[in-house]
Amino acid sequence: MAAGGSTKVVVAALLGNAAIAVTKFAAAFFTGSSAMLSEAVHSVVDTGNQGLLLYGIGRAARPADDQHPFGYSKEIYFWSFIVAILLFSLGAGVAIYEGIEKILHPEPMRDAYMNYIVLIAAMLFEAGSFFVALTEFNKARGSVRILAAIIQSKDAAVFTVLLEDMAALSGLTLALAGVALADLGGIATADGFASLAIGVLLAFVAAFLTWQTKGLIIGEAASSELTRGVEALIRAHPHVNAINELRTMHLGPDDVLLAVSVDFKDRRSTETIEQAITEIEGRIKTRWPAIRRVFLEVQSRAQHTAMERRSAIMEPADH
């Protein structure tokens, strides 16, 4: 997914959450609802998170330099990881604390009608943000199921906003149920239990985001479809005998590093091999623009196998 699409998703979410946060705080102040206060804090955290994601997108777009020869694309993964930590520590922490406090010291709800108005309006705003995120996400996922596509996705900004919006809509539903039970059912602790449930929900989403972005920071391979396509393209070249090894790693959503060890056919001149390498690299980058860096090593199959065996012997034993 292009960076422009990611930026559009994040900006839409930021504007929506900023507007929602103000109305939620006002409603929480006038009604005394802990579930509404938890939702207000949740919206503030989300707004700050989207600001960090925008910052990360901008930082990741910087060109490579001497200090970072492979560029800054991975920076968006770092800021997505920070977003997950903040969602857990602030969003979930405050919601759980407020929920427990309200359960232990329940208070009657005041002016509940204001909560209904704000919650329904917030749902509409969140639905709009979710629609923008889902539309962009669907462009990349194709026919793959949403959960599988999120796990496979390398665009941390988009799937972070998508999950935050899903959590927000679920949280708003819980808050609405808590307010209704406290107001119409006379169950004073219902509001506190709703806040507690919101906190648990946010903690779960934050944990999932942390796990997902950790893998991207460490370095994940490109999709098997791309890998198979690259292998087929290289093998189809008339001067290639075999591929010894092929490795890929996502440095960013649209920034893939490719390293290949190739065994060329015997009795090919140096000039012929150099020309073949140029052709292969050009074809790869033309077909897959996300592959920005290609490192192609010329090595016979026998030499590569010998090197692999030597490396295995020299590896220290695990203790």
Coordinates of C-alpha atoms in Angstrom, one line a residue, residues 130 133-134 137-138 140-141 144-156 158-164 166 205 208-209 211-213 216 220:
F130 CA -13.3 2.7 10.2
A133 CA -9.3 2.4 7.0
L134 CA -11.1 -0.7 5.9
F137 CA -6.9 -2.2 3.8
N138 CA -9.2 -4.1 1.4
A140 CA -4.3 -4.7 -0.4
R141 CA -5.9 -7.8 1.1
V144 CA -7.8 -13.0 2.1
R145 CA -9.8 -13.0 5.4
I146 CA -9.4 -9.9 7.5
L147 CA -7.6 -11.5 10.5
A148 CA -5.2 -13.4 8.2
A149 CA -4.6 -10.2 6.2
I150 CA -3.8 -8.2 9.3
I151 CA -1.3 -10.9 10.4
Q152 CA 0.3 -10.9 7.0
S153 CA 0.2 -7.1 6.5
K154 CA 3.4 -5.1 6.5
D155 CA 1.6 -1.7 6.7
A156 CA 1.6 -1.1 10.4
V158 CA -3.1 1.0 8.4
F159 CA -3.7 -2.1 10.5
T160 CA -3.0 -0.2 13.7
V161 CA -5.8 2.3 12.9
L162 CA -8.1 -0.4 11.7
L163 CA -7.7 -2.3 15.0
E164 CA -8.0 0.8 17.0
M166 CA -12.6 -1.8 15.7
V205 CA -5.8 -5.2 21.2
F208 CA -1.9 -8.1 19.7
L209 CA -0.5 -4.9 18.2
W211 CA 3.2 -8.9 19.0
Q212 CA 2.4 -7.9 15.4
T213 CA 4.8 -4.9 15.3
L216 CA 8.1 -6.3 11.7
E220 CA 9.8 -10.3 8.3

